[in-house]
């Protein structure tokens, strides 16, 4: 069932650009497949494509949504997306899941997870690039955001599951970061993942319906109390806690209102565009760091040396300094190690 | 008043090693000055010195202490240090302050800040390496920890002020991380720096004396409540909140008991040595990353290009991809950019 660029008729760069700009879903999908490819000639084409489309990007409201498995992310995003397309929006849903083993073309899983949005002609759902480093998955997702923006989608939802650093990574590519939480109180609140409260712009307690309503309200009060002693992401915006039910379609209009209110407040504080500029600069530095690191990890002989020396450092037989110097020298990068301090 | 290696009689590597091992304070200070030097021949000597001393390192209990300016860090560390030397311990106090503008040799400031410990023959106080990148300051401090351990100090206190990422950096070079907080409650608790509660192994409310006692107790209750919904650093250790007064020498014995209890619990969970092994491996990777990054930032022409392209990326005129590729190519590092995903 997978449809990939390789098995299809070749398409010229010009046709790909025109197709994406016209919102042609088949060509958009092929463009995304192209940027997900690791082949060198595909990467070169992908970079040209992104450079050409650059002036057409940036038009979407970029929304990150996270939550642990079982919190009801798919149901909530499905319902929120359907509500938004009903209002005339074009909604793209992307995913960042570095543990994903789904193939790049198999989007049936996601279409099934979001049954109504998957059938919605105003929506476009794309699963996570397949397993790889979080940095690599994130890079592809940032590029895919640019593509769907060039294709005219005005809302991009980037979904992530709470694995490793994936929430922080996603929060650094979106305008607003929404954390879905389970209703519960007291002990049930324990074990919130490190740092997630601190990067949340909005917290939504999901499944706040029926018998859960009271527990969800108590949970909201506890989260508000915890948030009150943390520095917010931006001084102009105090992260609100709201109740939603994806299943019952309750509270999602209020959640959307808060997302738009966040944009208004941040724009008035000159912080909306500034966040995007910082993100772009941070992305540039990440790419340079990744490229530099590939000088080590991309070469099997260097990687083997690093693994051997790391074992010696862990065992206390080598200093990190001498091991690092040996790895860099072997990689042909015996640059002067940076240092501070002075003997004036 | 500054005494630097340059103005003193040269000392051989062998004498330096012997002097440090014998706990000779003057030679220990010279060894630290050597590792803080940025001169290439000093760095080479410093690396040989550290490699030679490696088997003699690792013997100290490494304690990180942070807190905002005004929390009374110096008074608390002065008193805690004096209590510990009275029990027969040898205590070294180092600082990580990337904003420091004190010269490498001027330790009078710190000796004045810690009036009694500065006069204590069983204590050794060394200020932060002078201003530089946090990474560079941290590197020198890690190396200084090794030197004072080789000199026989069995307790190393690494002090940091809450600037940028300095707390996280220090928490990654110590066995236990203590956060000093001001007494206060409600609104006064607001504005805790992001992440600091999440890396704390022990929280101590300082200035919990006299009229402050009640406010400190209320603050402790609030911190306990906030901590109860955060995942602890290690499942075996739930960070306790305790009251101290550096000025009145109250609660410092209990703080020390908690620090030792933390070591016992972590050792039983096989997590004490494991934390050090992870730190050493992380340090190796940091050093390699720093060395790689120096291929960009250490060369003025590359740095100038990066600054120009970063401006274009921020303004939305260039994609981060093409800018990163241009910087890497100019730096002679046109390695294949890493990528994930597949078109299988």
XYZ file of C-alpha atoms in Angstrom:
688
model
C 0.000 0.000 0.000
C 2.953 2.356 0.441
C 3.456 4.813 -2.363
C 6.941 6.170 -2.611
C 8.743 8.472 -4.991
C 10.886 5.591 -6.250
C 8.021 3.543 -7.625
C 6.243 6.480 -9.145
C 6.756 8.404 -12.354
C 9.528 10.980 -11.863
C 8.329 14.492 -11.209
C 10.364 17.605 -11.980
C 11.375 20.077 -9.292
C 9.138 22.690 -10.950
C 6.113 20.382 -10.921
C 6.770 19.545 -7.269
C 6.899 23.240 -6.320
C 3.748 23.997 -8.335
C 1.968 20.972 -6.909
C 2.774 21.842 -3.303
C 1.801 25.491 -3.827
C -1.518 24.385 -5.375
C -2.213 22.160 -2.374
C -2.102 18.980 -4.459
C -2.170 16.298 -1.763
C -0.410 13.594 -3.803
C 2.461 15.919 -4.695
C 2.622 17.268 -1.136
C 2.967 13.679 0.100
C 5.713 13.045 -2.460
C 7.536 16.218 -1.376
C 7.440 15.036 2.239
C 8.709 11.600 1.206
C 11.546 13.375 -0.593
C 12.616 15.338 2.482
C 12.417 12.177 4.592
C 14.823 10.364 2.297
C 18.383 9.842 3.486
C 19.807 9.526 -0.037
C 22.277 12.293 -0.828
C 20.678 13.286 -4.135
C 17.264 13.427 -2.466
C 18.658 15.658 0.306
C 20.064 18.046 -2.300
C 16.695 18.209 -4.082
C 14.898 18.628 -0.763
C 17.079 21.585 0.167
C 16.443 23.271 -3.183
C 12.709 22.650 -2.782
C 12.653 24.164 0.715
C 14.698 27.163 -0.418
C 12.295 27.796 -3.316
C 9.212 27.456 -1.125
C 10.639 29.587 1.703
C 8.703 32.779 0.811
C 5.432 30.788 0.940
C 6.048 29.399 4.432
C 5.285 30.691 7.915
C 1.565 31.219 7.420
C 0.214 28.624 9.822
C -0.563 28.767 13.509
C 1.751 26.023 14.805
C 0.346 24.100 17.759
C 2.214 21.421 19.699
C 0.208 18.844 21.662
C 1.679 16.260 24.017
C 0.415 13.801 26.587
C 1.221 10.343 27.879
C -0.182 7.270 26.103
C -3.783 6.779 27.204
C -4.479 10.468 27.716
C -6.666 10.493 24.619
C -4.504 12.600 22.316
C -5.820 11.076 19.084
C -9.466 11.487 20.031
C -8.919 15.061 21.196
C -6.941 16.045 18.084
C -9.488 14.310 15.832
C -12.357 16.272 17.399
C -10.450 19.572 17.597
C -9.396 19.191 13.967
C -12.936 18.451 12.776
C -14.222 21.483 14.707
C -11.589 23.671 13.028
C -12.152 22.445 9.476
C -15.891 23.053 10.041
C -14.945 26.693 10.692
C -13.140 26.846 7.347
C -9.602 26.119 8.518
C -7.217 23.793 6.712
C -5.570 21.560 9.311
C -2.381 19.507 9.006
C -1.495 16.997 11.729
C 2.127 15.876 11.991
C 3.731 13.613 14.582
C 7.116 13.448 16.264
C 7.743 9.986 17.631
C 11.383 8.908 17.570
C 10.352 5.401 18.604
C 7.966 4.979 15.699
C 8.493 1.865 13.634
C 5.735 2.656 11.172
C 6.969 2.974 7.621
C 7.094 6.382 6.003
C 4.191 5.613 3.704
C 1.846 3.761 5.990
C -0.469 6.459 7.189
C -3.412 4.103 7.598
C -2.589 3.786 11.275
C -2.911 7.519 11.854
C -5.961 7.812 9.631
C -7.595 5.125 11.733
C -6.556 6.787 14.975
C -8.198 9.996 13.756
C -11.148 8.472 11.984
C -13.055 11.599 11.021
C -10.117 13.921 10.367
C -8.541 11.180 8.210
C -11.528 11.439 5.847
C -11.738 15.224 5.931
C -10.730 16.864 2.637
C -9.602 19.993 4.536
C -7.211 17.964 6.699
C -3.859 16.314 6.042
C -2.408 13.733 8.432
C 1.213 12.617 8.283
C 2.830 10.215 10.731
C 6.239 10.633 12.314
C 9.311 9.987 10.197
C 10.378 6.439 11.022
C 12.684 5.642 13.861
C 15.909 7.556 14.050
C 17.506 10.064 16.329
C 15.159 12.613 17.840
C 17.248 15.319 16.176
C 16.749 13.762 12.762
C 13.021 13.222 13.272
C 12.686 16.804 14.489
C 14.586 18.167 11.489
C 12.237 16.366 9.074
C 9.195 17.556 10.986
C 10.341 21.184 10.880
C 10.777 20.818 7.126
C 7.354 19.213 6.803
C 5.800 22.156 8.668
C 7.283 24.415 5.962
C 5.856 22.200 3.202
C 2.304 22.085 4.570
C 2.402 25.844 5.118
C 3.459 26.321 1.487
C 0.532 24.059 0.578
C -1.877 26.456 2.275
C -2.659 24.782 5.592
C -3.290 27.531 8.131
C -3.187 25.314 11.236
C -0.457 22.769 11.894
C -0.815 20.465 14.882
C 2.397 18.682 15.874
C 1.640 15.761 18.144
C 4.202 14.020 20.310
C 4.226 11.289 22.879
C 6.294 11.880 25.997
C 9.455 10.018 25.046
C 12.890 11.302 26.018
C 13.261 14.927 25.076
C 10.541 14.894 22.439
C 8.289 17.409 24.224
C 11.058 19.971 24.525
C 11.977 19.403 20.897
C 8.410 19.926 19.732
C 7.916 22.982 21.962
C 10.867 24.505 20.086
C 9.161 24.237 16.706
C 5.658 25.498 17.548
C 3.992 28.771 18.519
C 2.081 27.323 21.448
C 2.535 24.116 23.416
C -0.480 22.319 24.875
C -0.052 19.547 27.444
C -2.917 17.076 27.857
C -3.191 15.540 31.314
C -5.303 12.779 32.783
C -7.878 13.637 35.423
C -6.811 12.552 38.871
C -5.591 14.053 42.063
C -3.068 13.548 44.816
C -1.003 10.466 44.232
C -2.261 10.151 40.696
C -0.559 13.398 39.815
C 2.801 12.083 40.873
C 5.337 11.250 38.265
C 4.752 14.159 35.919
C 7.611 14.083 33.507
C 10.462 16.411 34.307
C 10.152 19.790 32.721
C 6.841 19.312 30.963
C 4.974 21.744 33.233
C 7.691 24.293 32.596
C 7.334 24.346 28.821
C 3.523 24.186 28.778
C 1.703 27.265 27.477
C -1.681 25.662 28.162
C -2.620 22.620 30.234
C -5.792 20.748 29.333
C -7.177 17.992 31.544
C -8.711 15.531 29.082
C -11.496 13.001 29.737
C -13.161 15.593 31.983
C -16.588 14.113 31.337
C -19.221 12.166 33.297
C -17.938 10.711 36.551
C -14.490 12.111 35.892
C -15.618 15.731 36.088
C -14.948 16.204 39.819
C -11.592 14.466 39.726
C -10.604 16.580 36.734
C -11.545 19.779 38.586
C -9.464 18.770 41.582
C -6.560 17.906 39.271
C -6.876 21.322 37.605
C -6.644 23.016 41.013
C -3.494 21.048 41.848
C -1.877 21.924 38.537
C -2.751 25.604 39.014
C -1.098 25.486 42.422
C 2.019 23.804 41.055
C 2.210 26.253 38.136
C 1.900 29.217 40.470
C 5.403 28.649 41.813
C 7.067 28.111 38.440
C 8.349 30.884 36.196
C 6.144 30.990 33.094
C 7.666 30.585 29.605
C 7.017 34.278 28.958
C 6.196 36.919 31.583
C 3.159 38.098 29.612
C 1.450 34.702 29.642
C 0.474 32.721 32.714
C -0.336 29.174 31.520
C -4.048 28.455 32.094
C -5.447 25.055 33.080
C -8.663 24.055 31.330
C -10.925 20.990 31.177
C -11.715 19.187 27.936
C -13.261 15.983 26.689
C -12.221 14.893 23.227
C -14.764 12.068 23.314
C -17.704 14.284 24.346
C -16.469 17.328 22.358
C -16.555 19.461 25.502
C -14.212 22.335 26.256
C -12.455 22.185 22.889
C -13.889 25.562 21.823
C -12.528 27.063 25.041
C -9.167 25.380 24.394
C -9.124 26.917 20.917
C -10.056 30.302 22.390
C -7.091 30.032 24.792
C -4.754 29.109 21.923
C -5.879 32.213 20.003
C -5.716 34.355 23.132
C -2.135 33.165 23.669
C -1.290 34.307 20.145
C -2.909 37.706 20.732
C -1.142 38.288 24.057
C 2.228 37.118 22.745
C 1.889 39.238 19.588
C 1.104 42.324 21.675
C 4.217 41.620 23.751
C 6.250 41.401 20.513
C 6.979 37.834 21.524
C 5.174 35.828 18.854
C 7.448 36.638 15.912
C 10.440 36.798 18.263
C 9.835 33.180 19.328
C 9.882 32.108 15.685
C 13.102 34.024 14.984
C 14.754 32.399 18.004
C 13.523 28.995 16.862
C 14.956 29.496 13.356
C 18.330 30.593 14.753
C 18.317 27.658 17.186
C 17.506 25.302 14.344
C 20.477 26.639 12.352
C 22.809 25.991 15.265
C 21.343 22.509 15.793
C 21.963 21.686 12.145
C 25.555 22.878 12.350
C 26.102 20.868 15.547
C 24.553 17.800 13.894
C 26.774 18.221 10.865
C 29.864 18.563 13.036
C 28.893 15.554 15.117
C 28.496 13.526 11.937
C 32.257 13.959 11.512
C 32.500 11.589 14.481
C 29.405 9.414 14.453
C 29.165 9.110 10.672
C 32.516 7.335 10.415
C 32.625 3.748 11.747
C 36.329 3.825 12.668
C 35.916 7.036 14.674
C 32.780 5.717 16.323
C 34.530 2.481 17.311
C 37.381 4.440 18.882
C 34.905 6.626 20.760
C 33.087 3.583 22.137
C 36.337 2.017 23.327
C 37.541 5.236 24.963
C 34.144 5.899 26.545
C 34.452 2.523 28.253
C 37.873 3.493 29.584
C 36.548 6.852 30.834
C 33.594 5.171 32.584
C 35.974 2.732 34.228
C 38.173 5.592 35.427
C 41.182 4.457 33.384
C 41.306 7.543 31.102
C 40.511 11.198 31.657
C 37.716 12.623 29.489
C 40.216 15.264 28.290
C 42.759 12.857 26.840
C 40.031 10.616 25.402
C 38.343 13.595 23.695
C 41.655 14.825 22.297
C 42.384 11.358 20.889
C 38.964 11.090 19.226
C 39.241 14.574 17.678
C 42.792 13.938 16.455
C 41.752 10.621 14.933
C 38.818 12.354 13.215
C 41.279 14.819 11.689
C 39.859 17.607 13.817
C 42.657 18.305 16.237
C 41.362 21.808 16.743
C 42.425 23.638 19.848
C 40.097 22.714 22.639
C 38.203 25.785 23.795
C 39.167 27.032 27.178
C 38.394 29.848 29.517
C 40.139 31.292 32.442
C 43.341 33.199 32.334
C 46.663 33.335 33.989
C 46.673 37.062 33.325
C 48.608 40.748 44.496
C 47.943 38.064 41.878
C 50.446 35.265 41.786
C 50.650 33.489 38.484
C 52.743 30.670 37.117
C 54.450 33.056 34.702
C 55.974 35.267 37.360
C 57.112 32.424 39.557
C 60.074 30.111 39.375
C 59.337 27.308 36.909
C 58.318 24.046 38.486
C 58.754 20.653 36.853
C 55.830 18.377 36.079
C 57.178 15.889 38.610
C 57.357 18.514 41.363
C 53.834 19.648 40.552
C 52.495 16.093 40.818
C 54.384 15.504 44.063
C 53.267 18.844 45.470
C 49.601 18.265 44.694
C 49.715 14.726 46.087
C 51.359 16.042 49.278
C 48.594 18.637 49.670
C 51.020 21.564 49.229
C 48.634 24.520 48.945
C 50.964 26.753 46.932
C 51.644 24.029 44.365
C 47.949 23.061 44.287
C 47.122 26.698 43.496
C 49.739 26.719 40.745
C 48.347 23.503 39.286
C 44.873 25.078 39.184
C 46.284 28.206 37.542
C 47.908 25.941 34.963
C 44.644 24.192 34.056
C 42.884 27.567 33.846
C 45.396 28.822 31.303
C 44.303 29.044 27.683
C 47.839 28.809 26.298
C 48.326 25.684 24.189
C 51.521 24.537 25.960
C 49.811 25.004 29.329
C 46.842 22.931 28.144
C 49.177 20.131 27.066
C 50.915 20.179 30.473
C 47.540 20.320 32.236
C 46.303 17.243 30.387
C 49.464 15.301 31.275
C 49.088 16.383 34.902
C 45.455 15.255 35.068
C 46.272 11.944 33.406
C 49.058 11.302 35.911
C 46.884 12.211 38.890
C 43.854 10.237 37.649
C 44.393 7.212 39.963
C 44.457 9.572 42.972
C 41.132 11.248 42.139
C 37.530 10.414 42.973
C 37.926 10.279 46.748
C 35.818 13.279 47.738
C 32.138 13.612 48.455
C 31.158 16.203 45.816
C 28.414 18.571 46.933
C 26.789 21.210 44.741
C 25.102 24.181 46.408
C 23.052 26.820 44.602
C 20.750 29.660 45.525
C 19.845 33.125 44.313
C 21.925 36.141 45.407
C 20.833 37.128 48.891
C 19.933 33.632 50.003
C 23.005 33.552 52.237
C 25.088 30.971 50.374
C 28.469 32.285 51.582
C 27.451 32.392 55.241
C 25.909 28.925 55.061
C 28.916 27.398 53.269
C 31.328 29.167 55.651
C 29.527 27.704 58.679
C 28.983 24.248 57.158
C 32.647 24.141 56.134
C 33.878 25.136 59.603
C 31.624 22.486 61.186
C 33.078 19.850 58.847
C 36.742 20.750 59.342
C 36.075 20.630 63.114
C 35.032 17.000 62.564
C 38.353 16.302 60.857
C 37.298 16.721 57.239
C 39.372 18.545 54.634
C 37.031 20.849 52.700
C 37.598 22.493 49.297
C 35.158 25.157 48.089
C 35.059 25.887 44.354
C 32.745 28.206 42.470
C 31.102 28.167 39.041
C 30.134 31.656 38.013
C 30.347 32.298 34.266
C 29.693 35.997 34.880
C 32.623 36.349 37.258
C 35.017 39.144 36.437
C 37.382 38.430 39.293
C 40.894 37.621 38.158
C 42.159 34.068 38.403
C 44.482 34.853 41.264
C 42.397 37.203 43.372
C 40.869 34.930 45.948
C 40.733 37.590 48.626
C 37.121 38.260 47.704
C 36.092 34.696 48.415
C 38.224 34.509 51.529
C 36.415 37.573 52.828
C 33.019 36.167 51.894
C 33.858 33.061 53.915
C 35.771 34.710 56.728
C 36.369 31.726 58.987
C 36.799 29.048 56.335
C 39.251 31.321 54.509
C 41.552 31.165 57.551
C 41.036 27.463 58.183
C 44.156 25.371 57.441
C 41.931 22.361 56.628
C 40.014 24.322 53.981
C 40.874 25.492 50.484
C 38.797 28.146 48.702
C 39.101 28.822 44.986
C 36.932 31.270 43.059
C 35.344 30.611 39.685
C 37.558 30.664 36.609
C 37.159 34.126 35.132
C 34.407 34.949 32.715
C 34.068 32.708 29.710
C 31.517 30.333 28.343
C 29.705 28.241 30.930
C 31.070 25.144 29.177
C 34.631 26.375 29.575
C 34.167 27.379 33.215
C 32.552 24.010 33.922
C 35.402 22.131 32.250
C 37.982 23.922 34.409
C 35.925 23.303 37.549
C 35.658 19.566 36.824
C 39.426 19.486 36.407
C 39.887 21.433 39.655
C 37.720 18.885 41.484
C 40.171 16.194 40.323
C 43.138 18.263 41.546
C 41.764 18.916 45.038
C 40.810 15.248 45.340
C 44.363 14.276 44.431
C 45.504 16.759 47.106
C 43.536 14.835 49.733
C 40.414 16.955 50.240
C 37.587 14.571 51.138
C 34.746 17.065 50.732
C 34.382 19.351 47.711
C 31.660 21.980 47.753
C 30.887 23.489 44.330
C 28.952 26.706 44.723
C 27.013 28.353 41.917
C 24.749 31.331 41.560
C 21.598 30.829 39.523
C 22.773 32.206 36.192
C 21.685 30.653 32.915
C 22.238 26.918 32.936
C 24.852 26.998 35.685
C 22.786 24.961 38.169
C 22.234 22.143 35.699
C 25.914 22.225 34.798
C 26.982 21.983 38.433
C 24.431 19.256 39.207
C 26.148 17.213 36.488
C 29.533 17.329 38.222
C 28.525 16.553 41.823
C 27.181 13.609 43.820
C 24.415 15.573 45.505
C 22.819 18.907 44.648
C 21.526 21.178 47.421
C 19.274 24.141 46.624
C 19.109 26.944 49.186
C 15.829 28.871 49.226
C 14.652 31.996 50.977
C 11.922 31.708 53.575
C 8.632 33.039 52.332
C 5.289 31.780 51.229
C 2.640 32.221 48.577
C 3.544 34.987 46.191
C 7.093 35.107 47.495
C 7.655 31.598 46.192
C 6.787 32.629 42.679
C 9.511 32.884 40.150
C 11.517 29.812 41.086
C 13.933 29.311 38.288
C 12.907 26.776 35.718
C 14.125 23.305 36.402
C 15.885 23.980 39.685
C 13.344 22.022 41.756
C 13.725 19.129 39.351
C 17.466 18.715 39.800
C 17.476 19.291 43.571
C 18.414 16.315 45.751
C 17.891 18.354 48.925
C 16.148 21.693 49.473
C 17.233 23.805 52.430
C 15.313 26.914 53.447
C 18.004 29.259 54.748
C 17.599 32.143 57.221
C 15.092 30.005 59.113
C 15.864 31.772 62.394
C 14.109 34.169 64.745
C 11.024 35.822 63.260
C 11.576 33.994 59.981
C 10.983 30.562 61.493
C 7.224 30.406 60.801
C 7.529 31.756 57.285
C 10.288 29.239 56.582
C 8.089 26.388 57.839
C 5.230 27.488 55.593
C 7.653 27.755 52.664
C 8.934 24.244 53.386
C 5.374 22.900 53.269
C 4.789 24.573 49.903
C 7.996 23.185 48.455
C 7.109 19.686 49.720
C 3.754 19.983 47.988
C 5.335 21.151 44.729
C 7.963 18.402 44.871
C 5.322 15.753 45.453
C 4.088 16.059 41.880
C 7.509 16.039 40.249
C 9.461 12.922 39.327
C 12.513 12.716 41.597
C 16.030 12.570 40.119
C 16.246 8.927 41.209
C 13.324 6.695 42.267
C 15.142 5.653 45.457
C 15.462 9.223 46.780
C 12.613 11.618 47.475
C 14.173 15.097 47.887
C 13.644 16.276 51.491
C 13.029 19.907 52.491
C 14.847 21.074 55.607
C 15.322 24.348 57.523
C 18.742 25.866 58.155
C 20.304 29.079 59.357
C 23.872 29.685 58.290
C 24.068 32.754 60.506
C 22.794 31.005 63.644
C 24.433 27.660 62.796
C 21.089 25.900 63.046
C 20.044 22.869 61.027
C 23.422 22.460 59.343
C 24.103 19.169 61.151
C 20.747 17.870 59.925
C 21.604 19.093 56.392
C 24.893 17.194 56.580
C 23.055 14.109 57.870
C 20.720 14.303 54.843
C 23.695 14.638 52.474
C 25.263 11.496 53.989
C 21.902 9.689 54.008
C 21.541 10.529 50.294
C 24.924 8.920 49.661
C 23.962 5.802 51.639
C 20.607 5.379 49.870
C 22.082 6.008 46.423
C 24.975 3.627 47.057
C 22.569 0.891 48.148
C 20.608 1.447 44.948
C 23.866 1.079 42.971
C 23.259 4.630 41.808
C 26.120 6.539 43.434
C 28.967 5.166 41.327
C 26.648 4.925 38.317
C 25.965 8.672 38.499
C 29.710 9.335 38.395
C 30.212 7.002 35.443
C 27.402 8.735 33.552
C 28.893 12.125 34.400
C 32.328 11.085 33.103
C 30.839 9.774 29.849
C 28.741 12.930 29.477
C 31.808 15.061 30.077
C 33.687 13.174 27.328
C 30.871 13.863 24.875
C 30.718 17.522 25.933
C 34.456 17.865 25.309
C 34.137 16.312 21.855
C 31.188 18.576 21.010
C 33.150 21.608 22.247
C 36.151 20.605 20.170
C 33.997 20.155 17.079
C 32.239 23.461 17.661
C 35.630 25.165 17.899
C 36.045 24.285 14.222
C 33.359 26.938 13.654
C 33.610 29.408 16.499
C 37.397 29.306 16.781
C 37.888 30.672 13.270
C 36.971 34.328 12.740
C 36.078 33.958 9.052
C 33.714 31.062 9.757
C 32.194 32.901 12.700
C 31.610 36.005 10.598
C 29.855 33.939 7.931
C 27.722 32.253 10.591
C 26.680 35.600 12.039
C 25.702 36.940 8.616
C 23.726 33.810 7.725
C 22.054 33.690 11.135
C 20.731 37.180 10.435
C 19.331 35.993 7.101
C 17.716 32.967 8.756
C 16.138 35.129 11.466
C 14.781 37.463 8.808
C 13.296 34.516 6.902
C 15.494 35.091 3.843
C 17.389 31.802 4.087
C 16.437 28.325 5.270
C 18.413 26.984 8.233
C 19.326 23.966 6.059
C 21.057 25.898 3.311
C 22.726 28.254 5.796
C 24.059 25.330 7.843
C 25.341 23.595 4.704
C 27.133 26.787 3.642
C 28.787 27.231 7.058
C 29.931 23.591 7.185
C 31.252 23.691 3.621
C 33.137 26.925 4.324
C 34.611 25.341 7.469
C 35.876 22.455 5.342
C 33.425 20.098 7.004
C 30.970 19.347 4.239
C 30.076 16.104 5.919
C 26.816 14.462 4.991
C 24.110 15.926 7.123
C 22.590 13.207 9.281
C 19.068 12.276 8.386
C 16.370 9.887 9.403
C 13.333 8.581 7.741
C 13.180 6.368 4.733
C 11.452 6.188 1.435
C 11.640 2.374 1.508
